[in-house]
Backbone as a printed PyTorch tensor [residue, N CA C, xyz], in Angstrom:
tensor([[[  0.8410,  -1.1810,   0.0000],
         [  0.0000,   0.0000,   0.0000],
         [  0.8890,   1.2480,   0.0000]],

        [[  0.6200,   2.1360,  -0.9130],
         [  1.3780,   3.3730,  -1.0260],
         [  0.8700,   4.3720,   0.0140]],

        [[  1.7960,   5.0610,   0.6730],
         [  1.3500,   6.0230,   1.6810],
         [  0.9720,   7.3410,   1.0130]],

        [[  0.0590,   8.0350,   1.6430],
         [ -0.4430,   9.3030,   1.1200],
         [  0.4290,  10.4590,   1.6170]],

        [[  0.5900,  11.5180,   0.8140],
         [  1.3190,  12.6890,   1.2920],
         [  0.4800,  13.5190,   2.2710]],

        [[ -0.7980,  13.1770,   2.3880],
         [ -1.7060,  13.9280,   3.2520],
         [ -1.8670,  13.2200,   4.5960]],

        [[ -1.9820,  14.0050,   5.6440],
         [ -2.1290,  13.4820,   7.0010],
         [ -3.6140,  13.3960,   7.3330]],

        [[ -4.0960,  12.1750,   7.5310],
         [ -5.4820,  11.9380,   7.9170],
         [ -5.4550,  11.4060,   9.3390]],

        [[ -5.9160,  12.2000,  10.2920],
         [ -5.8130,  11.8510,  11.7090],
         [ -6.4220,  10.4880,  12.0120]],

        [[ -7.5370,  10.1620,  11.3880],
         [ -8.2090,   8.8870,  11.6380],
         [ -7.2900,   7.7130,  11.3030]],

        [[ -6.5320,   7.8370,  10.2310],
         [ -5.6350,   6.7590,   9.8020],
         [ -4.2720,   6.8140,  10.4810]],

        [[ -3.7990,   7.9980,  10.7730],
         [ -2.4280,   8.1850,  11.2570],
         [ -2.2560,   7.9620,  12.7560]],

        [[ -3.2670,   8.3280,  13.5420],
         [ -3.1260,   8.1980,  14.9950],
         [ -3.2680,   6.7370,  15.3980]],

        [[ -2.1570,   6.1240,  15.7380],
         [ -2.1840,   4.7120,  16.1240],
         [ -2.0450,   4.5320,  17.6330]],

        [[ -1.5130,   5.5150,  18.3230],
         [ -1.3770,   5.4530,  19.7710],
         [ -2.7460,   5.7440,  20.3880]],

        [[ -3.3420,   4.7420,  21.0160],
         [ -4.7070,   4.8750,  21.5560],
         [ -4.8150,   5.9710,  22.6180]],

        [[ -3.7950,   6.1110,  23.4480],
         [ -3.8260,   7.1520,  24.4840],
         [ -3.8400,   8.5430,  23.8330]],

        [[ -2.9970,   8.7530,  22.8370],
         [ -2.9600,  10.0410,  22.1320],
         [ -4.2950,  10.2830,  21.4420]],

        [[ -4.8260,   9.2490,  20.8030],
         [ -6.1090,   9.3720,  20.0990],
         [ -7.2220,   9.7930,  21.0670]],

        [[ -7.2480,   9.1760,  22.2580],
         [ -8.2690,   9.4850,  23.2730],
         [ -8.1300,  10.9050,  23.8030]],

        [[ -6.8970,  11.3300,  24.0470],
         [ -6.6530,  12.6280,  24.6780],
         [ -6.6060,  13.7900,  23.6880]],

        [[ -6.6080,  13.5050,  22.3950],
         [ -6.4740,  14.5550,  21.3800],
         [ -7.7120,  15.4410,  21.2800]],

        [[ -8.8530,  14.9220,  21.7100],
         [-10.0820,  15.7160,  21.6910],
         [-10.6690,  15.6990,  23.0930]],

        [[-10.7830,  16.8830,  23.6730],
         [-11.2250,  17.0460,  25.0560],
         [-12.5970,  17.7290,  25.0770]],

        [[-13.6080,  17.0460,  25.6020],
         [-14.9540,  17.6210,  25.6710],
         [-15.5580,  17.2800,  27.0330]],

        [[-15.9590,  18.2920,  27.8220],
         [-16.5800,  18.0050,  29.1130],
         [-17.9920,  17.4340,  28.9370]],

        [[-18.5260,  16.8700,  30.0040],
         [-19.8650,  16.2560,  29.9480],
         [-20.9530,  17.2190,  29.5060]],

        [[-20.8430,  18.5020,  29.8860],
         [-21.8970,  19.4610,  29.5250],
         [-21.8060,  19.9290,  28.0650]],

        [[-20.7900,  19.4560,  27.3430],
         [-20.6030,  19.7560,  25.9130],
         [-20.4840,  21.2560,  25.6370]],

        [[-19.9550,  21.9990,  26.6200],
         [-19.8400,  23.4520,  26.4770],
         [-18.6360,  23.8710,  25.6440]],

        [[-17.6900,  22.9800,  25.4910],
         [-16.4880,  23.3090,  24.7300],
         [-15.8700,  22.0440,  24.1570]],

        [[-15.1070,  22.2160,  23.1190],
         [-14.3130,  21.1160,  22.5600],
         [-12.9270,  21.6690,  22.3080]],

        [[-11.9240,  20.9740,  22.8000],
         [-10.5400,  21.3740,  22.5570],
         [ -9.9040,  20.2650,  21.7290]],

        [[ -9.4380,  20.6540,  20.5560],
         [ -8.8960,  19.6720,  19.6210],
         [ -7.4030,  19.9080,  19.4580]],

        [[ -6.6270,  18.9010,  19.8050],
         [ -5.1910,  18.9760,  19.6250],
         [ -4.8840,  18.8410,  18.1330]],

        [[ -3.8800,  19.5340,  17.6250],
         [ -3.6000,  19.4980,  16.1900],
         [ -3.3400,  18.1140,  15.5970]],

        [[ -2.8630,  17.1470,  16.4000],
         [ -2.6480,  15.8060,  15.8280],
         [ -3.9570,  15.1430,  15.4320]],

        [[ -5.0930,  15.6870,  15.8860],
         [ -6.4090,  15.1440,  15.5400],
         [ -7.0070,  15.8420,  14.3190]],

        [[ -6.2380,  16.7010,  13.6490],
         [ -6.7100,  17.4220,  12.4640],
         [ -6.2040,  16.7340,  11.1970]],

        [[ -6.9680,  16.8460,  10.1250],
         [ -6.5160,  16.3690,   8.8170],
         [ -5.7400,  17.5030,   8.1590]],

        [[ -4.5580,  17.1930,   7.6180],
         [ -3.6750,  18.2190,   7.0710],
         [ -3.2330,  17.8280,   5.6600]],

        [[ -3.6240,  18.6240,   4.6790],
         [ -3.1670,  18.3880,   3.3130],
         [ -1.6580,  18.6030,   3.2660]],

        [[ -0.9430,  17.6630,   2.6950],
         [  0.5200,  17.6080,   2.6170],
         [  1.1640,  17.3800,   3.9820]],

        [[  0.3840,  17.0060,   4.9850],
         [  0.8970,  16.8390,   6.3430],
         [  1.8630,  15.6930,   6.5440]],

        [[  1.8620,  14.6910,   5.6670],
         [  2.8040,  13.5790,   5.8020],
         [  4.1230,  13.8310,   5.0840]],

        [[  4.2670,  14.9930,   4.4950],
         [  5.5030,  15.3180,   3.7820],
         [  6.3530,  16.2300,   4.6640]],

        [[  7.4900,  15.7300,   5.1690],
         [  8.3030,  16.5180,   6.1050],
         [  8.9250,  17.7750,   5.4950]],

        [[  8.8360,  17.9430,   4.1840],
         [  9.3000,  19.1930,   3.5710],
         [  8.3250,  20.3240,   3.8760]],

        [[  7.0670,  19.9650,   4.1690],
         [  6.0110,  20.9680,   4.3090],
         [  5.4900,  21.1500,   5.7310]],

        [[  5.4170,  20.0740,   6.4840],
         [  4.8560,  20.1320,   7.8340],
         [  5.7210,  19.3450,   8.8080]],

        [[  5.6830,  19.7520,  10.0660],
         [  6.2920,  18.9950,  11.1520],
         [  5.1560,  18.5530,  12.0740]],

        [[  4.8450,  17.2490,  12.0160],
         [  3.7640,  16.6880,  12.8340],
         [  4.3010,  15.4520,  13.5420]],

        [[  4.2410,  15.4610,  14.8770],
         [  4.6210,  14.2740,  15.6360],
         [  3.3340,  13.5800,  16.0580]],

        [[  2.9710,  12.5160,  15.3410],
         [  1.6910,  11.8510,  15.5990],
         [  1.7110,  10.9480,  16.8270]],

        [[  2.8510,  10.8500,  17.5000],
         [  2.9380,  10.0080,  18.6860],
         [  2.7970,  10.7840,  19.9840]],

        [[  2.6030,  12.0900,  19.8800],
         [  2.4000,  12.8610,  21.1120],
         [  1.5440,  14.0910,  20.8270]],

        [[  0.9140,  14.5760,  21.8670],
         [  0.1050,  15.7790,  21.7490],
         [  1.0230,  16.9900,  21.6740]],

        [[  0.5540,  18.0200,  21.0250],
         [  1.3380,  19.2430,  20.9120],
         [  1.0860,  19.9090,  19.5800]],

        [[  1.6880,  21.0600,  19.3980],
         [  1.4390,  21.8380,  18.1900],
         [  2.0210,  21.1580,  16.9520]],

        [[  1.5080,  21.5740,  15.7970],
         [  2.0690,  21.1500,  14.5170],
         [  2.5720,  22.4140,  13.8240]],

        [[  3.6000,  22.2810,  13.0100],
         [  4.2140,  23.4590,  12.4050],
         [  4.2270,  23.3630,  10.8890]],

        [[  3.7210,  24.4100,  10.2760],
         [  3.7790,  24.5520,   8.8270],
         [  5.1660,  25.0770,   8.4760]],

        [[  5.9300,  24.2910,   7.7440],
         [  7.2630,  24.7140,   7.3260],
         [  7.1670,  25.5580,   6.0670]],

        [[  6.4590,  25.0200,   5.0470],
         [  6.2160,  25.7670,   3.8150],
         [  5.1780,  25.0330,   2.9800]],

        [[  4.1890,  25.7490,   2.4980],
         [  3.2060,  25.1990,   1.5560],
         [  2.6780,  26.3300,   0.6840]],

        [[  2.1260,  25.9500,  -0.4340],
         [  1.3880,  26.9280,  -1.2370],
         [ -0.1050,  26.6310,  -1.1330]],

        [[ -0.4500,  25.4970,  -0.5110],
         [ -1.8370,  25.0600,  -0.3620],
         [ -2.0520,  24.7310,   1.1110]],

        [[ -2.6850,  25.6410,   1.8570],
         [ -2.9430,  25.4310,   3.2840],
         [ -4.3650,  24.9240,   3.4570]],

        [[ -4.4880,  23.7050,   3.9530],
         [ -5.8030,  23.1050,   4.1970],
         [ -5.7030,  22.2150,   5.4310]],

        [[ -6.3270,  22.6620,   6.5210],
         [ -6.3220,  21.9450,   7.7870],
         [ -7.7730,  21.8230,   8.2350]],

        [[ -8.2430,  20.5890,   8.4610],
         [ -9.6590,  20.3610,   8.7600],
         [ -9.8100,  19.5020,  10.0120]],

        [[-10.7320,  19.9220,  10.8930],
         [-11.0710,  19.1490,  12.0730],
         [-12.4850,  18.6160,  11.9550]],

        [[-12.6910,  17.3880,  12.4350],
         [-14.0210,  16.7710,  12.3830],
         [-14.3300,  16.1240,  13.7260]],

        [[-15.5870,  16.2840,  14.1350],
         [-16.0760,  15.6710,  15.3760],
         [-17.4100,  15.0060,  15.0970]],

        [[-17.6780,  13.9370,  15.7810],
         [-19.0050,  13.3360,  15.7160],
         [-19.9910,  14.3540,  16.2840]],

        [[-21.0940,  14.5860,  15.5910],
         [-22.0730,  15.5940,  15.9970],
         [-22.6220,  15.4060,  17.4000]],

        [[-22.6340,  14.1690,  17.8900],
         [-23.1710,  13.9080,  19.2280],
         [-22.2710,  14.4670,  20.3310]],

        [[-21.0680,  14.9030,  19.9890],
         [-20.1390,  15.4110,  20.9960],
         [-20.4180,  16.8630,  21.3780]],

        [[-21.2820,  17.5490,  20.5810],
         [-21.7480,  18.8960,  20.9190],
         [-23.2700,  18.8470,  21.0020]],

        [[-23.9010,  19.9300,  21.4230],
         [-25.3580,  19.9740,  21.5310],
         [-25.9200,  20.4650,  20.1990]],

        [[-26.5780,  19.5790,  19.4740],
         [-27.1400,  19.9270,  18.1620],
         [-28.1170,  21.0860,  18.2950]],

        [[-28.0370,  22.0330,  17.3700],
         [-28.9240,  23.1890,  17.3650],
         [-28.4290,  24.3620,  18.1870]],

        [[-27.4330,  24.1380,  19.0300],
         [-26.8680,  25.2290,  19.8400],
         [-25.8150,  25.9870,  19.0370]],

        [[-25.5960,  27.2390,  19.4180],
         [-24.5930,  28.0820,  18.7660],
         [-23.2290,  27.8530,  19.4180]],

        [[-22.2170,  27.7330,  18.5760],
         [-20.8340,  27.5830,  19.0210],
         [-19.9640,  28.5390,  18.2230]],

        [[-18.8170,  28.8830,  18.7960],
         [-17.8410,  29.6680,  18.0330],
         [-16.5580,  28.8430,  17.9550]],

        [[-15.8860,  28.9630,  16.8350],
         [-14.6530,  28.2030,  16.6240],
         [-13.4890,  29.1660,  16.4420]],

        [[-12.3590,  28.8040,  17.0150],
         [-11.1470,  29.5950,  16.8250],
         [ -9.9460,  28.6510,  16.7990]],

        [[ -8.9600,  29.0500,  16.0520],
         [ -7.6940,  28.3340,  16.0000],
         [ -6.6980,  29.1260,  16.8310]],

        [[ -6.0620,  28.4730,  17.7800],
         [ -5.0080,  29.1030,  18.5650],
         [ -3.7100,  28.8640,  17.7910]],

        [[ -3.0810,  29.9510,  17.3430],
         [ -1.8980,  29.8390,  16.4810],
         [ -0.7550,  30.6950,  17.0130]],

        [[  0.4180,  30.4310,  16.4720],
         [  1.5990,  31.2240,  16.8050],
         [  2.4200,  31.3650,  15.5250]],

        [[  2.8430,  32.5870,  15.2360],
         [  3.7240,  32.8270,  14.0930],
         [  5.1650,  32.7430,  14.5850]],

        [[  5.9470,  31.9100,  13.9400],
         [  7.3590,  31.7940,  14.3040],
         [  8.1260,  33.0120,  13.7790]],

        [[  9.2850,  33.2560,  14.3440],
         [ 10.1020,  34.4000,  13.9220],
         [ 10.4860,  34.2980,  12.4440]],

        [[ 10.5710,  33.0720,  11.9200],
         [ 10.9590,  32.8780,  10.5180],
         [  9.7560,  32.7830,   9.5710]],

        [[  8.5710,  33.2250,  10.0230],
         [  7.3570,  33.1600,   9.1900],
         [  7.5380,  34.0050,   7.9310]],

        [[  6.9580,  33.5190,   6.8330],
         [  7.0740,  34.2410,   5.5660],
         [  5.8370,  33.9970,   4.7060]],

        [[  5.5950,  34.9090,   3.7720],
         [  4.5630,  34.7240,   2.7660],
         [  3.1460,  35.0830,   3.1650]],

        [[  2.9410,  35.6790,   4.3230],
         [  1.5860,  35.9450,   4.8000],
         [  1.0550,  37.3150,   4.4070]],

        [[  1.9000,  38.2300,   4.0100],
         [  1.4490,  39.5630,   3.6320],
         [  0.5920,  39.4820,   2.3690]],

        [[ -0.6050,  40.0370,   2.4460],
         [ -1.5320,  39.9880,   1.3130],
         [ -2.0820,  38.6040,   1.0420]],

        [[ -1.9930,  37.7390,   2.0370],
         [ -2.3990,  36.3440,   1.8650],
         [ -3.2490,  35.9100,   3.0680]],

        [[ -4.4850,  36.4210,   3.1910],
         [ -5.3060,  36.0850,   4.3550],
         [ -5.6910,  34.6050,   4.3670]],

        [[ -5.9690,  34.1050,   5.5600],
         [ -6.4800,  32.7430,   5.7000],
         [ -7.9800,  32.8270,   5.9550]],

        [[ -8.6620,  31.7490,   5.6890],
         [-10.1050,  31.6830,   5.9000],
         [-10.3990,  30.5570,   6.8720]],

        [[-11.2100,  30.8790,   7.8850],
         [-11.6790,  29.8770,   8.8280],
         [-13.0840,  29.5070,   8.4250]],

        [[-13.4120,  28.2370,   8.5400],
         [-14.6950,  27.7420,   8.0710],
         [-15.2930,  26.8060,   9.1120]],

        [[-16.6150,  26.8090,   9.1760],
         [-17.3490,  25.8230,   9.9700],
         [-18.6100,  25.4620,   9.1990]],

        [[-18.9710,  24.1920,   9.2600],
         [-20.1950,  23.7390,   8.5990],
         [-21.3440,  23.9090,   9.5790]],

        [[-22.3620,  24.6460,   9.1520],
         [-23.5250,  24.9530,   9.9720],
         [-24.5210,  23.7870,   9.9330]],

        [[-25.4640,  23.7720,  10.8640],
         [-26.4950,  22.7260,  10.8940],
         [-27.3200,  22.7050,   9.6130]],

        [[-27.3840,  23.8340,   8.9220],
         [-28.1350,  23.9150,   7.6640],
         [-27.4000,  23.2110,   6.5250]],

        [[-26.1470,  22.8170,   6.7800],
         [-25.3410,  22.1900,   5.7410],
         [-24.4980,  23.1880,   4.9700]],

        [[-24.6950,  24.4740,   5.2610],
         [-23.9190,  25.5180,   4.5900],
         [-22.6540,  25.8090,   5.3990]],

        [[-21.6660,  26.3620,   4.7140],
         [-20.4220,  26.7150,   5.3740],
         [-20.4240,  28.1990,   5.7130]],

        [[-19.9790,  28.5290,   6.9310],
         [-19.8070,  29.9240,   7.3270],
         [-18.3010,  30.1870,   7.3760]],

        [[-17.9020,  31.3830,   6.9530],
         [-16.4970,  31.7220,   6.7960],
         [-16.1470,  33.0290,   7.4860]],

        [[-14.9170,  33.1480,   7.9220],
         [-14.3380,  34.4080,   8.3990],
         [-12.9060,  34.4770,   7.8820]],

        [[-12.4620,  35.6810,   7.6040],
         [-11.1160,  35.9050,   7.0820],
         [-10.2340,  36.4610,   8.1950]],

        [[ -8.9620,  36.0630,   8.2130],
         [ -7.9990,  36.5890,   9.1870],
         [ -6.6770,  36.8810,   8.4830]],

        [[ -6.0560,  37.9850,   8.8620],
         [ -4.7760,  38.3960,   8.2900],
         [ -3.6640,  38.0210,   9.2670]],

        [[ -2.9690,  36.9370,   8.9870],
         [ -1.9260,  36.4610,   9.8920],
         [ -0.6760,  37.3310,   9.8630]],

        [[ -0.5350,  38.1700,   8.8480],
         [  0.6460,  39.0420,   8.7840],
         [  0.6330,  40.0810,   9.9070]],

        [[ -0.5170,  40.2690,  10.5450],
         [ -0.6300,  41.2310,  11.6490],
         [ -0.1950,  40.6420,  12.9940]],

        [[  0.0050,  39.3260,  13.0460],
         [  0.3430,  38.6790,  14.3160],
         [  1.8050,  38.9030,  14.6880]],

        [[  2.0650,  39.1720,  15.9710],
         [  3.4540,  39.2720,  16.4170],
         [  4.0810,  37.8680,  16.4690]],

        [[  5.3880,  37.8060,  16.3800],
         [  6.0930,  36.5220,  16.4440],
         [  6.0250,  35.9170,  17.8420]],

        [[  6.0220,  34.5970,  17.8740],
         [  6.1490,  33.8170,  19.1070],
         [  5.1260,  34.1440,  20.1900]],

        [[  3.9200,  34.5100,  19.7870],
         [  2.8350,  34.7870,  20.7280],
         [  1.6120,  33.9860,  20.3100]],

        [[  1.0840,  33.1710,  21.2230],
         [ -0.1250,  32.3990,  20.9130],
         [ -1.3340,  33.3250,  20.9070]],

        [[ -2.0690,  33.3140,  19.7980],
         [ -3.2650,  34.1490,  19.6820],
         [ -4.3670,  33.3660,  18.9800]],

        [[ -5.6340,  33.6350,  19.3610],
         [ -6.7490,  32.9680,  18.6860],
         [ -7.1500,  33.7140,  17.4200]],

        [[ -7.3650,  32.9730,  16.3430],
         [ -7.9280,  33.5990,  15.1460],
         [ -9.2890,  32.9590,  14.9070]],

        [[-10.3150,  33.6870,  14.4690],
         [-10.2790,  35.0490,  13.9680],
         [-10.4510,  36.1120,  15.0450]],

        [[-10.4920,  35.7470,  16.3290],
         [-10.7490,  36.7040,  17.4150],
         [ -9.8300,  37.9160,  17.4040]],

        [[ -8.6130,  37.7870,  16.9060],
         [ -7.6440,  38.8850,  16.9390],
         [ -8.1350,  40.1180,  16.2110]],

        [[ -9.0360,  39.9440,  15.2630],
         [ -9.5280,  41.0880,  14.4980],
         [-10.9970,  41.3650,  14.8120]],

        [[-11.3700,  41.1130,  16.0670],
         [-12.7280,  41.3660,  16.5570],
         [-13.7840,  40.6750,  15.7060]],

        [[-13.4430,  39.5140,  15.2110],
         [-14.4060,  38.7200,  14.4580],
         [-14.6460,  37.4280,  15.2260]],

        [[-15.8120,  36.8810,  15.0720],
         [-16.1320,  35.6130,  15.7050],
         [-16.8020,  34.7370,  14.6570]],

        [[-16.3490,  33.5050,  14.5450],
         [-16.9500,  32.5580,  13.6150],
         [-17.9550,  31.7220,  14.3980]],

        [[-19.2430,  32.0330,  14.2210],
         [-20.3150,  31.3460,  14.9490],
         [-21.0630,  30.4290,  13.9970]],

        [[-21.3520,  29.2240,  14.4810],
         [-22.1200,  28.2650,  13.6950],
         [-23.0910,  27.5310,  14.6050]],

        [[-24.1150,  26.9420,  14.0050],
         [-25.0700,  26.1180,  14.7420],
         [-24.6190,  24.6710,  14.6160]],

        [[-24.4660,  23.9950,  15.7430],
         [-23.9500,  22.6250,  15.7330],
         [-24.9020,  21.6770,  15.0020]],

        [[-24.3810,  20.9270,  14.0300],
         [-25.2030,  19.9440,  13.3220],
         [-25.3160,  18.6470,  14.1210]],

        [[-26.2630,  17.8070,  13.7540],
         [-26.4460,  16.5190,  14.4310],
         [-25.4230,  15.4780,  13.9780]],

        [[-25.0610,  15.5160,  12.7050],
         [-24.2300,  14.4440,  12.1680],
         [-22.7320,  14.6270,  12.4180]],

        [[-22.1310,  15.6240,  11.8050],
         [-20.6920,  15.8030,  11.9300],
         [-20.3470,  17.2870,  12.0100]],

        [[-19.5020,  17.6270,  12.9720],
         [-19.0080,  18.9900,  13.1120],
         [-17.7210,  19.0760,  12.2840]],

        [[-17.6630,  20.0510,  11.3820],
         [-16.4920,  20.2320,  10.5180],
         [-16.0390,  21.6870,  10.6080]],

        [[-14.7520,  21.8910,  10.8400],
         [-14.1970,  23.2460,  10.8290],
         [-12.8150,  23.1840,  10.1950]],

        [[-12.3620,  24.3150,   9.6720],
         [-11.0710,  24.2710,   9.0090],
         [-10.4050,  25.6210,   8.8580]],

        [[ -9.1640,  25.5660,   8.4180],
         [ -8.3300,  26.7350,   8.1690],
         [ -7.7490,  26.5680,   6.7670]],

        [[ -7.9480,  27.5780,   5.9100],
         [ -7.5850,  27.4470,   4.5000],
         [ -6.8810,  28.6780,   3.9560]],

        [[ -5.9760,  28.4420,   3.0240],
         [ -5.4560,  29.4520,   2.1040],
         [ -4.9890,  28.6580,   0.8940]],

        [[ -5.8850,  28.5390,  -0.0750],
         [ -5.6220,  27.7000,  -1.2470],
         [ -5.7600,  28.4710,  -2.5540]],

        [[ -6.0230,  29.7550,  -2.4860],
         [ -6.3720,  30.5200,  -3.6740],
         [ -5.2150,  31.3120,  -4.2700]],

        [[ -4.2810,  31.7600,  -3.4750],
         [ -3.2330,  32.6560,  -3.9600],
         [ -2.0790,  31.9190,  -4.6440]],

        [[ -1.8030,  30.6980,  -4.2170],
         [ -0.7200,  29.9330,  -4.8290],
         [  0.6740,  30.3760,  -4.4260]],

        [[  0.7630,  31.2660,  -3.4520],
         [  2.0870,  31.7220,  -3.0060],
         [  2.5580,  30.8650,  -1.8290]],

        [[  3.8700,  30.7460,  -1.6980],
         [  4.4470,  29.9530,  -0.6180],
         [  4.4060,  30.7390,   0.6830]],

        [[  4.1150,  30.0270,   1.7460],
         [  4.0430,  30.6260,   3.0740],
         [  4.5230,  29.5930,   4.0870]],

        [[  4.9820,  30.0590,   5.2290],
         [  5.4770,  29.1360,   6.2430],
         [  5.6140,  29.8130,   7.5860]],

        [[  6.0330,  29.0160,   8.5780],
         [  6.2730,  29.5560,   9.9100],
         [  5.0460,  29.6770,  10.7880]],

        [[  3.9730,  28.9730,  10.4420],
         [  2.7490,  28.9990,  11.2460],
         [  2.7150,  27.7640,  12.1350]],

        [[  2.4730,  27.9800,  13.4120],
         [  2.3190,  26.8750,  14.3480],
         [  0.8530,  26.8230,  14.7640]],

        [[  0.2270,  25.6660,  14.6410],
         [ -1.1530,  25.4970,  15.1010],
         [ -1.0880,  24.8170,  16.4580]],

        [[ -1.5760,  25.5120,  17.4700],
         [ -1.4640,  25.0600,  18.8510],
         [ -2.6810,  24.2390,  19.2720]],

        [[ -3.8750,  24.6750,  18.8460],
         [ -5.0990,  23.9920,  19.2690],
         [ -6.2870,  24.6070,  18.5500]],

        [[ -7.3540,  23.8430,  18.4330],
         [ -8.6330,  24.3590,  17.9450],
         [ -9.5800,  24.3500,  19.1410]],

        [[-10.2870,  25.4520,  19.3330],
         [-11.2140,  25.5580,  20.4630],
         [-12.5980,  25.8970,  19.9300]],

        [[-13.5700,  25.1040,  20.3330],
         [-14.9690,  25.3360,  19.9660],
         [-15.7220,  25.5660,  21.2680]],

        [[-16.2650,  26.7720,  21.4420],
         [-16.9700,  27.1370,  22.6780],
         [-18.4390,  27.3980,  22.4060]],

        [[-19.2840,  26.9220,  23.3230],
         [-20.7150,  27.2080,  23.2390],
         [-20.9270,  28.6990,  23.4870]],

        [[-21.8030,  29.3030,  22.7020],
         [-22.1160,  30.7230,  22.8540],
         [-23.3770,  30.8290,  23.7080]],

        [[-23.2990,  31.4970,  24.8760],
         [-24.5050,  31.6610,  25.6940],
         [-25.5820,  32.3960,  24.8920]],

        [[-26.8630,  31.9850,  25.0180],
         [-27.9390,  32.5960,  24.2260],
         [-28.0030,  34.1150,  24.3360]],

        [[-27.7190,  34.6630,  25.5160],
         [-27.8040,  36.1130,  25.6810],
         [-26.6280,  36.8450,  25.0210]],

        [[-25.5830,  36.1160,  24.6060],
         [-24.4300,  36.7390,  23.9370],
         [-24.5200,  36.6690,  22.4240]],

        [[-25.5090,  35.9830,  21.9110],
         [-25.5790,  35.7960,  20.4660],
         [-26.4010,  36.8900,  19.8160]],

        [[-25.7800,  37.5730,  18.8880],
         [-26.4750,  38.5730,  18.0800],
         [-26.0620,  38.3620,  16.6370]],

        [[-27.0130,  38.3830,  15.7400],
         [-26.6910,  38.2700,  14.3000],
         [-26.0470,  39.5650,  13.8480]],

        [[-25.0210,  39.4410,  13.0290],
         [-24.3410,  40.6330,  12.4950],
         [-24.4090,  40.6300,  11.0130]]])
């Protein structure tokens, strides 16, 4: 069997303890914390492009790509279907980061309606070596209604075709939005 250049968490995570601990959700389903080893990463199995240690929890590092596609998936039963949640990626720009100027990333979540909701973030504005949540850094919030079947969220930059690198993905956080805090914008 030929191995794929893409990292698929379902296939790659063989350590049962890491697999169990990679997604953290309390009983009340108020939040989901997803470790980067539990994300699917296009070109993630190619060490020229990504640094991913699938045997332990911790951040993953984008070395260089022209196609950024990172997707997280959860069984829908792990959140409260019909409730509002917000998703953010906790990231850090390394001192050697390059290619982000004029190259925004897009965060996506699949809504209960089956449609995708998107927010744009400019990573060139981030200071080096500081963990920050996106898209929150630019006073934006990506809110979606949790579906029953599968929760899907992602981080993308696939349109410009320019090389970029030096991005560290620390964690994905999905938080329930209290009803009194939700306003349509």
